[in-house]
XYZ file of C-alpha atoms in Angstrom:
700
model
C 202.715 -40.586 121.393
C 205.593 -43.070 121.486
C 207.589 -40.877 123.866
C 204.504 -40.180 125.993
C 203.610 -43.887 126.161
C 207.177 -44.806 127.161
C 207.281 -42.339 130.065
C 203.730 -43.303 131.113
C 204.686 -46.995 131.121
C 207.671 -46.330 133.404
C 205.325 -44.472 135.751
C 202.850 -47.364 135.623
C 205.603 -49.846 136.509
C 206.279 -48.125 139.800
C 202.590 -47.443 140.442
C 201.815 -51.156 140.031
C 204.711 -51.835 142.392
C 202.955 -49.629 144.987
C 199.654 -51.415 144.310
C 201.408 -54.688 145.086
C 202.651 -53.145 148.334
C 199.051 -52.327 149.301
C 198.093 -55.998 149.172
C 199.224 -58.099 152.104
C 199.520 -61.748 151.014
C 199.148 -62.903 154.625
C 195.856 -61.013 155.002
C 194.615 -62.413 151.685
C 195.438 -65.949 152.843
C 193.526 -65.344 156.099
C 190.519 -63.733 154.412
C 188.467 -66.939 154.526
C 185.775 -68.547 152.416
C 183.405 -65.591 152.528
C 185.793 -63.173 150.799
C 186.917 -65.828 148.309
C 183.308 -66.682 147.405
C 182.374 -63.020 146.904
C 185.489 -62.347 144.806
C 185.368 -65.430 142.586
C 181.611 -65.325 141.964
C 181.925 -61.616 141.155
C 184.571 -62.436 138.553
C 183.219 -65.643 136.988
C 179.632 -64.590 136.242
C 180.431 -61.210 134.585
C 183.373 -62.799 132.749
C 181.055 -65.433 131.287
C 178.763 -62.622 130.188
C 181.769 -60.972 128.590
C 182.361 -64.128 126.533
C 179.016 -63.660 124.798
C 179.572 -59.939 124.257
C 183.059 -60.623 122.834
C 181.547 -62.958 120.231
C 179.072 -60.236 119.199
C 181.831 -57.589 119.044
C 183.986 -59.794 116.789
C 181.093 -60.351 114.395
C 179.728 -56.796 114.509
C 183.039 -55.020 113.907
C 184.779 -57.744 111.872
C 187.869 -57.842 114.082
C 190.828 -59.864 112.794
C 192.063 -60.810 116.244
C 191.523 -64.236 117.752
C 188.466 -64.835 119.889
C 190.386 -66.059 122.965
C 192.467 -62.869 123.560
C 189.407 -60.730 122.752
C 187.422 -62.588 125.434
C 190.142 -61.811 128.007
C 190.504 -58.125 127.148
C 186.723 -57.587 127.123
C 185.909 -59.884 130.046
C 188.554 -58.586 132.467
C 187.386 -54.911 132.473
C 183.811 -56.125 132.873
C 184.598 -58.490 135.751
C 187.280 -56.916 137.971
C 187.058 -54.392 140.814
C 189.326 -51.332 141.123
C 190.784 -51.828 144.615
C 192.324 -48.357 145.324
C 189.234 -46.515 144.043
C 186.962 -48.821 146.032
C 188.819 -48.198 149.316
C 188.687 -44.428 148.857
C 184.948 -44.464 148.107
C 184.333 -46.582 151.208
C 186.375 -44.154 153.325
C 184.527 -41.096 152.026
C 181.131 -42.745 152.618
C 182.271 -44.045 156.059
C 181.679 -47.715 155.263
C 185.113 -49.115 156.212
C 184.398 -49.857 159.863
C 181.082 -51.583 159.198
C 180.307 -55.253 158.704
C 179.997 -54.578 154.966
C 183.414 -52.891 154.856
C 185.153 -55.784 156.586
C 183.577 -58.123 154.032
C 184.360 -56.067 150.916
C 188.043 -55.201 151.496
C 189.488 -58.762 151.437
C 187.155 -59.726 148.558
C 188.343 -56.735 146.527
C 191.986 -57.585 147.298
C 191.485 -61.139 145.987
C 189.703 -59.679 142.961
C 192.677 -57.402 142.294
C 195.156 -60.284 142.324
C 192.920 -62.317 139.996
C 192.746 -59.370 137.600
C 196.519 -59.285 137.078
C 196.666 -63.064 136.692
C 193.982 -62.865 133.987
C 195.894 -60.030 132.337
C 199.060 -62.148 132.229
C 197.096 -64.971 130.616
C 195.577 -62.574 128.093
C 198.957 -61.158 127.080
C 200.384 -64.681 126.762
C 197.676 -65.894 124.383
C 197.674 -62.645 122.399
C 201.335 -62.974 121.396
C 202.434 -62.641 117.757
C 203.455 -66.288 117.394
C 201.085 -68.611 115.552
C 202.510 -71.669 117.275
C 199.833 -73.007 119.692
C 202.585 -74.212 122.048
C 203.880 -70.671 122.589
C 201.124 -69.532 125.025
C 201.659 -72.691 127.086
C 205.403 -72.018 127.179
C 204.809 -68.408 128.230
C 202.426 -69.449 131.017
C 204.856 -72.103 132.300
C 207.650 -69.541 132.362
C 205.318 -67.101 134.126
C 204.497 -69.670 136.826
C 208.226 -70.359 137.258
C 208.863 -66.608 137.589
C 206.201 -66.211 140.302
C 207.541 -69.265 142.147
C 211.080 -67.860 142.050
C 209.861 -64.493 143.331
C 207.939 -66.054 146.236
C 210.616 -68.584 147.165
C 213.850 -66.619 146.674
C 213.295 -62.891 146.151
C 210.752 -62.671 148.973
C 213.289 -64.028 151.470
C 215.875 -61.529 150.263
C 213.416 -58.624 150.611
C 212.450 -59.867 154.080
C 216.150 -59.638 154.981
C 216.365 -56.107 153.552
C 213.238 -55.029 155.445
C 214.596 -56.537 158.671
C 217.802 -54.512 158.275
C 215.863 -51.282 157.722
C 212.993 -51.649 160.241
C 213.574 -49.708 163.423
C 215.963 -47.220 161.813
C 215.141 -43.528 161.579
C 215.877 -43.470 157.838
C 216.467 -46.002 155.095
C 219.895 -46.263 153.477
C 220.064 -45.229 149.824
C 221.549 -48.588 148.819
C 218.377 -50.414 149.895
C 216.215 -47.974 147.937
C 218.391 -48.510 144.844
C 218.203 -52.298 145.271
C 214.411 -52.142 145.483
C 213.939 -49.843 142.487
C 216.335 -51.949 140.422
C 214.364 -55.004 141.508
C 211.191 -53.429 140.111
C 212.849 -52.764 136.752
C 214.500 -56.200 136.566
C 211.231 -57.960 137.397
C 209.455 -55.930 134.726
C 212.183 -56.761 132.218
C 211.973 -60.481 133.098
C 208.221 -60.731 132.509
C 208.506 -58.703 129.301
C 211.247 -61.090 128.144
C 209.051 -64.082 128.982
C 206.191 -62.689 126.919
C 203.994 -61.412 129.751
C 203.583 -57.652 130.098
C 206.219 -55.817 132.134
C 203.546 -54.428 134.487
C 202.923 -57.927 135.817
C 206.545 -58.236 136.969
C 206.438 -54.900 138.809
C 203.177 -55.910 140.517
C 204.593 -59.272 141.660
C 207.717 -57.570 143.029
C 205.455 -55.299 145.093
C 203.732 -58.380 146.501
C 207.007 -59.900 147.780
C 208.111 -56.764 149.661
C 206.883 -57.180 153.281
C 204.179 -54.554 153.949
C 204.633 -54.542 157.727
C 207.343 -52.447 159.312
C 208.794 -49.112 158.278
C 210.536 -50.215 155.058
C 207.409 -50.222 152.882
C 206.290 -46.851 154.265
C 209.687 -45.281 153.647
C 209.747 -46.573 150.071
C 206.328 -45.148 149.315
C 207.152 -41.795 150.907
C 210.231 -41.529 148.652
C 208.660 -42.390 145.299
C 204.911 -41.818 145.439
C 204.842 -38.056 144.865
C 207.022 -38.322 141.767
C 204.960 -41.220 140.403
C 201.421 -40.087 141.239
C 201.865 -36.355 140.642
C 204.035 -36.382 137.498
C 204.217 -39.811 135.858
C 200.733 -41.261 136.376
C 198.824 -38.277 134.918
C 200.772 -38.857 131.703
C 199.113 -42.270 131.455
C 195.661 -40.708 131.760
C 196.625 -38.124 129.148
C 197.814 -40.904 126.855
C 194.590 -42.867 127.389
C 192.506 -39.785 126.674
C 194.392 -39.109 123.444
C 193.839 -42.697 122.315
C 190.103 -42.577 123.071
C 188.210 -41.340 120.018
C 184.569 -41.064 121.017
C 183.787 -39.996 117.471
C 184.548 -43.528 116.337
C 181.296 -44.689 117.999
C 179.268 -43.470 115.019
C 176.839 -46.299 114.427
C 173.879 -47.917 116.109
C 175.933 -51.085 116.513
C 178.477 -49.271 118.638
C 175.824 -47.724 120.899
C 174.080 -51.087 121.190
C 177.316 -52.832 122.174
C 177.929 -50.103 124.803
C 174.503 -50.661 126.396
C 174.995 -54.424 126.258
C 178.365 -54.110 128.016
C 176.834 -51.849 130.681
C 174.035 -54.350 131.312
C 176.459 -57.264 131.384
C 178.816 -55.561 133.834
C 176.149 -54.023 136.072
C 173.626 -56.845 136.157
C 176.203 -59.646 136.193
C 178.364 -58.104 138.905
C 175.678 -56.480 141.056
C 173.167 -59.336 140.864
C 175.782 -61.947 141.686
C 177.160 -59.935 144.602
C 173.651 -59.292 145.953
C 172.842 -63.010 145.819
C 176.097 -63.935 147.568
C 175.564 -61.203 150.171
C 172.077 -62.489 150.974
C 173.526 -66.001 151.260
C 175.990 -64.723 153.880
C 173.180 -63.167 155.953
C 173.452 -59.543 154.784
C 170.198 -57.615 154.679
C 168.921 -56.415 151.317
C 170.407 -52.900 151.643
C 173.817 -54.240 152.648
C 173.676 -56.755 149.785
C 173.004 -53.990 147.229
C 175.788 -51.923 148.812
C 178.085 -54.925 148.304
C 177.008 -55.162 144.669
C 177.669 -51.516 143.839
C 181.025 -51.516 145.647
C 182.257 -54.648 143.883
C 181.262 -53.048 140.553
C 183.720 -50.160 141.061
C 185.865 -49.369 138.029
C 189.064 -47.347 137.839
C 192.710 -47.355 136.813
C 193.158 -51.125 136.549
C 190.545 -51.366 133.801
C 192.182 -48.561 131.816
C 195.549 -50.340 132.049
C 194.057 -53.566 130.698
C 192.346 -51.739 127.820
C 195.519 -49.852 126.862
C 197.473 -53.100 126.749
C 194.754 -54.636 124.574
C 194.958 -51.685 122.199
C 198.771 -51.873 122.056
C 198.587 -55.602 121.221
C 196.021 -54.887 118.445
C 193.454 -57.068 120.190
C 191.063 -54.086 120.348
C 190.410 -51.642 117.548
C 189.791 -47.915 118.042
C 185.990 -48.160 118.299
C 185.995 -51.144 120.687
C 188.577 -49.388 122.864
C 186.455 -46.225 123.033
C 183.329 -48.244 123.903
C 185.075 -50.092 126.736
C 186.634 -46.898 128.149
C 183.220 -45.215 128.107
C 181.712 -48.246 129.866
C 184.298 -48.024 132.666
C 183.710 -44.291 133.137
C 179.918 -44.661 133.316
C 180.114 -47.525 135.813
C 182.609 -45.589 137.942
C 180.278 -42.576 138.071
C 177.364 -44.720 139.288
C 179.186 -46.438 142.169
C 178.866 -43.711 144.803
C 175.232 -42.672 143.992
C 174.193 -46.337 143.966
C 175.868 -46.954 147.324
C 174.233 -43.872 148.861
C 170.806 -44.776 147.500
C 170.712 -48.366 148.734
C 173.055 -48.732 151.682
C 172.189 -47.446 155.148
C 174.381 -48.737 158.016
C 172.473 -50.678 160.653
C 172.225 -49.059 164.070
C 173.340 -50.683 167.294
C 170.257 -52.448 168.753
C 171.625 -52.191 172.322
C 170.011 -49.200 174.136
C 172.313 -46.245 174.737
C 171.471 -44.976 178.223
C 174.546 -43.780 180.121
C 175.573 -40.691 178.160
C 177.015 -38.615 181.041
C 178.687 -38.973 184.432
C 176.429 -36.775 186.580
C 174.115 -38.996 188.570
C 175.930 -42.139 187.426
C 179.382 -42.007 189.014
C 178.264 -44.014 192.073
C 176.452 -46.662 190.054
C 177.942 -50.045 189.280
C 177.858 -49.560 185.522
C 180.790 -49.835 183.137
C 182.757 -46.644 182.546
C 183.145 -46.712 178.762
C 185.766 -44.290 177.430
C 186.266 -43.443 173.753
C 189.745 -41.904 173.618
C 190.706 -40.166 170.382
C 194.404 -40.204 169.487
C 196.030 -38.131 166.724
C 199.628 -39.164 167.415
C 201.931 -40.772 169.956
C 202.544 -37.472 171.807
C 199.097 -37.540 173.469
C 199.214 -41.212 174.525
C 201.047 -40.918 177.929
C 198.708 -38.232 179.310
C 195.678 -40.139 178.039
C 196.772 -43.448 179.580
C 197.482 -41.693 182.885
C 193.947 -40.292 182.875
C 192.469 -43.724 182.160
C 194.601 -45.204 184.941
C 193.230 -42.562 187.336
C 189.688 -43.624 186.388
C 190.439 -47.270 187.101
C 189.161 -48.266 190.546
C 189.942 -51.415 192.481
C 186.316 -52.584 192.522
C 185.621 -55.151 189.791
C 181.929 -54.208 189.883
C 182.652 -50.883 188.120
C 185.109 -51.760 185.350
C 186.645 -49.379 182.822
C 186.392 -50.207 179.130
C 188.739 -48.249 176.884
C 188.158 -47.730 173.161
C 191.187 -45.903 171.711
C 190.324 -44.364 168.343
C 193.346 -43.567 166.158
C 192.399 -40.695 163.839
C 194.305 -40.159 160.579
C 193.561 -37.569 157.924
C 192.533 -39.031 154.572
C 194.934 -37.718 151.934
C 195.603 -38.415 148.283
C 198.760 -40.346 149.119
C 199.025 -44.077 148.467
C 200.165 -44.639 152.060
C 196.739 -43.431 153.146
C 195.159 -46.177 151.034
C 197.291 -48.761 152.832
C 196.110 -47.395 156.184
C 192.516 -47.541 154.975
C 192.648 -51.177 153.940
C 194.260 -52.134 157.256
C 191.708 -50.048 159.161
C 188.835 -52.083 157.737
C 190.237 -55.306 159.162
C 191.148 -53.797 162.558
C 187.872 -52.040 163.345
C 186.530 -53.075 166.710
C 188.952 -55.994 167.124
C 190.526 -56.449 170.572
C 194.203 -55.572 170.629
C 196.334 -58.567 169.825
C 200.069 -58.575 169.048
C 200.522 -55.188 167.322
C 202.950 -54.373 164.538
C 206.251 -53.136 165.901
C 206.052 -49.972 163.754
C 202.709 -48.934 165.219
C 203.720 -47.091 168.383
C 200.142 -46.286 169.350
C 199.033 -49.928 169.122
C 202.085 -51.078 171.070
C 201.395 -48.570 173.866
C 197.745 -49.534 174.303
C 198.521 -53.234 174.038
C 201.127 -52.933 176.798
C 198.736 -50.955 179.011
C 195.982 -53.538 178.504
C 198.293 -56.356 179.589
C 199.640 -54.523 182.647
C 196.441 -52.956 183.976
C 193.974 -55.676 182.918
C 191.732 -52.965 181.451
C 189.662 -54.080 178.460
C 191.114 -52.252 175.432
C 189.679 -52.375 171.903
C 191.817 -50.366 169.516
C 190.017 -48.832 166.531
C 191.229 -46.734 163.618
C 189.614 -44.125 161.403
C 191.046 -42.589 158.236
C 188.763 -39.786 157.143
C 188.692 -36.299 155.648
C 188.900 -33.598 158.322
C 185.490 -32.031 157.481
C 183.819 -35.440 157.995
C 185.940 -36.861 160.813
C 183.536 -35.737 163.571
C 180.815 -37.959 162.080
C 183.089 -40.990 162.442
C 183.998 -40.095 166.031
C 180.354 -39.555 167.039
C 179.218 -42.733 165.296
C 181.987 -44.717 167.012
C 180.913 -43.300 170.383
C 177.276 -44.222 169.747
C 178.223 -47.679 168.477
C 180.346 -48.373 171.583
C 177.830 -46.643 173.917
C 180.593 -44.457 175.339
C 180.043 -42.618 178.616
C 182.576 -39.972 177.670
C 184.771 -38.986 174.704
C 188.323 -37.785 175.417
C 189.854 -35.496 172.788
C 193.520 -34.394 172.824
C 194.311 -30.708 172.511
C 196.618 -29.928 169.610
C 198.980 -27.805 171.713
C 201.295 -28.956 174.505
C 203.815 -27.215 176.722
C 207.500 -28.081 176.379
C 209.971 -28.072 179.247
C 211.032 -24.484 178.532
C 207.416 -23.345 178.870
C 206.793 -22.643 175.186
C 203.713 -24.050 173.476
C 204.026 -26.318 170.435
C 201.453 -27.546 167.913
C 201.721 -31.322 167.611
C 198.960 -32.009 165.076
C 197.401 -30.547 161.992
C 195.671 -27.300 163.098
C 192.569 -28.623 161.338
C 192.063 -31.063 164.212
C 190.971 -28.119 166.375
C 187.900 -27.719 164.160
C 187.327 -31.492 164.451
C 187.272 -31.134 168.258
C 184.741 -28.303 168.037
C 182.402 -30.243 165.758
C 182.649 -33.349 167.963
C 181.636 -31.260 170.986
C 178.673 -29.876 169.052
C 177.334 -33.240 167.901
C 178.604 -35.799 170.416
C 176.063 -38.372 171.704
C 177.641 -38.268 175.184
C 179.787 -36.069 177.399
C 183.082 -34.841 175.922
C 186.343 -33.640 177.443
C 189.486 -32.081 175.958
C 192.810 -32.973 177.584
C 195.454 -30.233 177.540
C 198.828 -31.751 178.450
C 201.275 -29.327 180.068
C 203.932 -31.901 180.990
C 203.939 -33.131 184.607
C 200.654 -35.033 184.331
C 201.962 -37.280 181.533
C 205.410 -37.732 183.088
C 204.050 -38.816 186.507
C 202.576 -42.239 185.828
C 200.043 -43.274 188.488
C 200.683 -46.970 187.816
C 204.336 -46.601 188.944
C 203.964 -44.358 191.995
C 202.655 -44.654 195.545
C 202.805 -40.927 196.400
C 199.615 -38.896 196.476
C 198.846 -36.748 193.431
C 196.715 -33.601 193.695
C 193.783 -32.960 191.326
C 191.441 -29.951 191.491
C 187.878 -29.421 190.284
C 187.152 -25.769 189.403
C 183.464 -25.253 190.234
C 181.426 -22.156 189.383
C 178.131 -23.933 188.733
C 176.209 -25.289 185.782
C 175.851 -28.600 183.938
C 179.457 -28.749 182.700
C 180.879 -27.993 186.156
C 178.687 -30.703 187.686
C 180.038 -33.132 185.081
C 183.576 -32.105 186.062
C 182.636 -32.717 189.698
C 181.317 -36.194 188.851
C 184.548 -36.959 186.981
C 186.544 -35.748 189.982
C 184.599 -38.063 192.292
C 185.543 -40.939 189.999
C 189.228 -39.963 190.164
C 189.041 -39.706 193.972
C 188.477 -43.450 194.195
C 192.031 -44.081 192.985
C 194.310 -44.734 195.986
C 196.984 -42.303 194.735
C 194.707 -39.363 193.884
C 193.469 -36.612 196.204
C 190.808 -34.289 194.788
C 190.166 -30.702 195.868
C 186.779 -29.195 194.952
C 187.356 -25.454 194.617
C 184.023 -23.603 194.536
C 184.187 -20.029 193.272
C 181.355 -17.587 193.998
C 181.045 -13.853 193.306
C 181.638 -11.604 196.286
C 178.537 -9.860 197.682
C 177.638 -6.878 195.523
C 179.513 -8.091 192.443
C 177.684 -7.416 189.163
C 176.906 -10.645 187.282
C 176.028 -10.929 183.588
C 173.203 -13.471 183.548
C 170.830 -13.850 180.602
C 168.103 -15.692 182.461
C 167.627 -15.431 186.220
C 165.270 -18.436 186.239
C 167.997 -20.595 184.726
C 170.417 -19.362 187.391
C 168.057 -20.329 190.200
C 167.380 -23.792 188.723
C 171.048 -24.498 188.096
C 171.975 -23.211 191.565
C 169.571 -25.714 193.117
C 171.106 -28.605 191.159
C 174.596 -27.380 192.049
C 173.793 -27.470 195.742
C 172.378 -30.991 195.413
C 175.597 -32.160 193.735
C 177.810 -30.470 196.349
C 175.767 -31.522 199.392
C 177.498 -34.897 200.060
C 180.944 -33.310 199.760
C 180.052 -30.368 202.007
C 178.612 -32.707 204.608
C 181.793 -34.757 204.669
C 183.870 -31.591 205.003
C 181.795 -30.361 207.999
C 181.249 -33.642 209.825
C 184.683 -35.088 209.169
C 186.081 -37.305 206.480
C 183.772 -40.205 205.667
C 184.829 -43.429 204.012
C 182.892 -42.593 200.846
C 184.673 -39.266 200.365
C 188.014 -39.964 201.974
C 190.006 -38.486 199.059
C 187.944 -35.313 198.425
C 188.492 -31.907 200.056
C 186.220 -28.902 199.700
C 187.144 -25.210 199.630
C 185.160 -22.043 198.882
C 186.620 -18.927 197.285
C 185.144 -15.607 196.222
C 186.056 -13.192 193.452
C 185.066 -9.622 192.606
C 185.832 -8.616 189.028
C 187.981 -11.205 187.272
C 187.066 -14.849 187.923
C 189.914 -16.106 185.718
C 192.527 -14.301 187.792
C 190.931 -15.621 190.978
C 191.241 -19.188 189.720
C 194.802 -18.630 188.551
C 195.815 -17.147 191.907
C 194.520 -20.219 193.763
C 195.925 -22.980 191.517
C 199.216 -21.362 190.461
C 201.271 -22.498 193.445
C 199.110 -25.372 194.680
C 201.011 -28.056 192.727
C 197.924 -29.586 191.179
C 198.823 -32.089 188.461
C 195.407 -31.853 186.798
C 192.624 -29.278 186.776
C 189.058 -30.330 185.887
C 187.153 -27.418 184.359
C 183.628 -27.214 182.951
C 183.556 -25.844 179.413
C 180.776 -23.447 180.330
C 179.574 -22.415 183.758
C 176.242 -20.788 184.475
C 178.183 -17.577 185.120
C 180.626 -17.758 182.200
C 178.957 -18.616 178.916
C 181.345 -19.522 176.110
C 180.422 -17.164 173.272
C 183.673 -17.521 171.285
C 182.965 -21.101 170.122
C 186.216 -22.320 171.697
C 186.374 -25.979 172.614
C 188.062 -25.020 175.915
C 185.699 -22.312 177.185
C 186.749 -19.082 178.859
C 188.323 -20.561 182.001
C 189.953 -23.490 180.206
C 191.349 -21.311 177.429
C 192.820 -18.825 179.905
C 194.485 -21.549 181.969
C 195.840 -23.219 178.825
C 197.462 -20.002 177.632
C 198.880 -19.089 181.039
C 202.609 -18.572 181.433
C 205.287 -21.268 181.863
C 204.929 -21.140 185.645
C 201.543 -22.847 185.185
C 202.393 -26.581 185.241
C 198.954 -28.126 185.718
C 197.364 -30.037 182.852
C 193.740 -29.154 182.144
C 190.765 -31.389 181.417
C 187.901 -29.331 179.964
C 184.579 -31.170 180.261
C 181.246 -30.646 178.504
C 178.182 -32.507 179.701
C 175.905 -34.211 177.189
C 173.019 -31.920 176.147
C 174.508 -28.897 177.905
C 174.371 -25.525 176.164
C 176.933 -24.813 173.452
C 177.218 -22.317 170.543
C 174.916 -23.149 167.672
C 176.395 -20.974 164.930
C 178.210 -23.858 163.249
C 175.721 -26.638 163.708
C 172.930 -25.678 161.332
C 174.643 -27.287 158.373
C 175.245 -30.599 160.146
C 172.923 -33.394 161.152
C 173.392 -35.018 164.517
C 174.873 -38.525 164.461
C 171.564 -39.872 165.754
C 169.621 -38.523 162.782
C 172.337 -38.815 160.131
């Protein structure tokens, strides 16, 4: 046990260092009165309840320890909130981007800092010395240590981070300096009389979280710490926990009393504070259950109390059991009480067909997986931007990141909660996506609101659809996970699991959806920097999706540098056609002709002012429609092809997010240089074989 505890403590030192990295002191300082009130009230009331329970425990079990350290080591686990566990629960239940999430994250961060301060005080007053001046001396030395770290060491680490930021890799000497700093800080606090974990945590706080230095550090050490070292601490805690020691009615009674004190004190106080800050009753109860989250921090405090002989074996087992029970009830309690409020603004414009000549806002939700898809996406948004101020474009970039078990993901989560729905301001220099959209917003004067989502891949489509409904998006743009390099070969740029995310978004989206396949020239030819005309084609067979592609093409035609060709393909006379329902064909054909009528009229009577950038051509095919399309567009030098996901003549039965035509064009040879935009109209037909197990975002 001694060897196991020693190795586990070394692992905890570096884990607490990473916890300190998660907390941004600047964000905590800017969190405001609301977060401070929630955090402090959620600590004070349960802690006061823990004072009474500590008195009962001392009398019931006849503990020899002093009452003051017992109050700290019983009150702290009852009162504090486990920040990393809380953030992960909020991410899995999709609460981060809500009003409740933006209120809870800074409050939990303040709570976390207060927990380690209380722990330092508890260790100081639980020391072996009987001299009453010793705890005061230890606390004074502790304050001096923190002051030195914030005034001197923080400036040195800022200098180190400045030297590293912007480099492709971090030099080994800076990693060694940082790791030695963790150990020296831990040694200093242990020498003072405060636990060594406090020193490692404070050193994490003084390392600047912005920039690439913190990310590089975590990437180098987190796997070794979280996969190998940290589980040893849980094993050690489990070996120390003897549930058989709770063998009396007094022990069971104390356990229930602790559960009531922690749950009622924490939840009731948080509910009252939430109602005071204008949360509804469901949001207030959600706040209460989230702030009552227990996890690793509580186990650390209890283990230190056991090592200092403040807690005996039975009291330790009771407190560990209390933390486990409360942790198990957090997620069910949140699900039972909290239901996110829906946007009260009516959601009307869900597709482009019939709306592209109206003077409404064109609201685009653009999903981004990485920096590779940003140029093509921004070029498409630029093409949609017209000179008329009466029909503005509003862009909502949505940065999607897979939720993993890595600590770096927790950092992204906590930052996501504070960024959600906030207009782009001065972005961090290490965030290439934020920098790109911020620059585009300033140059083009397009309204840009950057959002972020960190979610598990099986649930990510819910977040995308909810974001689209919340922002009342007209269309969702999804990047394809394959792009063509200069030599013509195709390369996967994202996790292949994102393809399934695209498919589920297209099945459940509350508006029209398109998938952008970047094959090179479209992203390299920036419309904002050119005056030459760029050719775009709409492939039209007929059907709802093709009409949506036509409406999108009409929008692009209003850009002064874009010329749009509408290429209508029809079967040659006598060609056999596989149609499931002739009545559907006749109805869709009528709507197709209504959509094409203005363009045909302009083509016959001459170019009109309204359609000055649109040209119309008709083509026929006999057996293979895909080859007919390829033969027309192969040498036509179109930068972008707009394709409906499903036409009335080509139903997509393979559940591909690109459809038959789009998939064939995407997988064409290197001589095919055109990028492809595959469009699906809202409420158009799509495969249903994967949707039975999912609720739509409107009913979820």
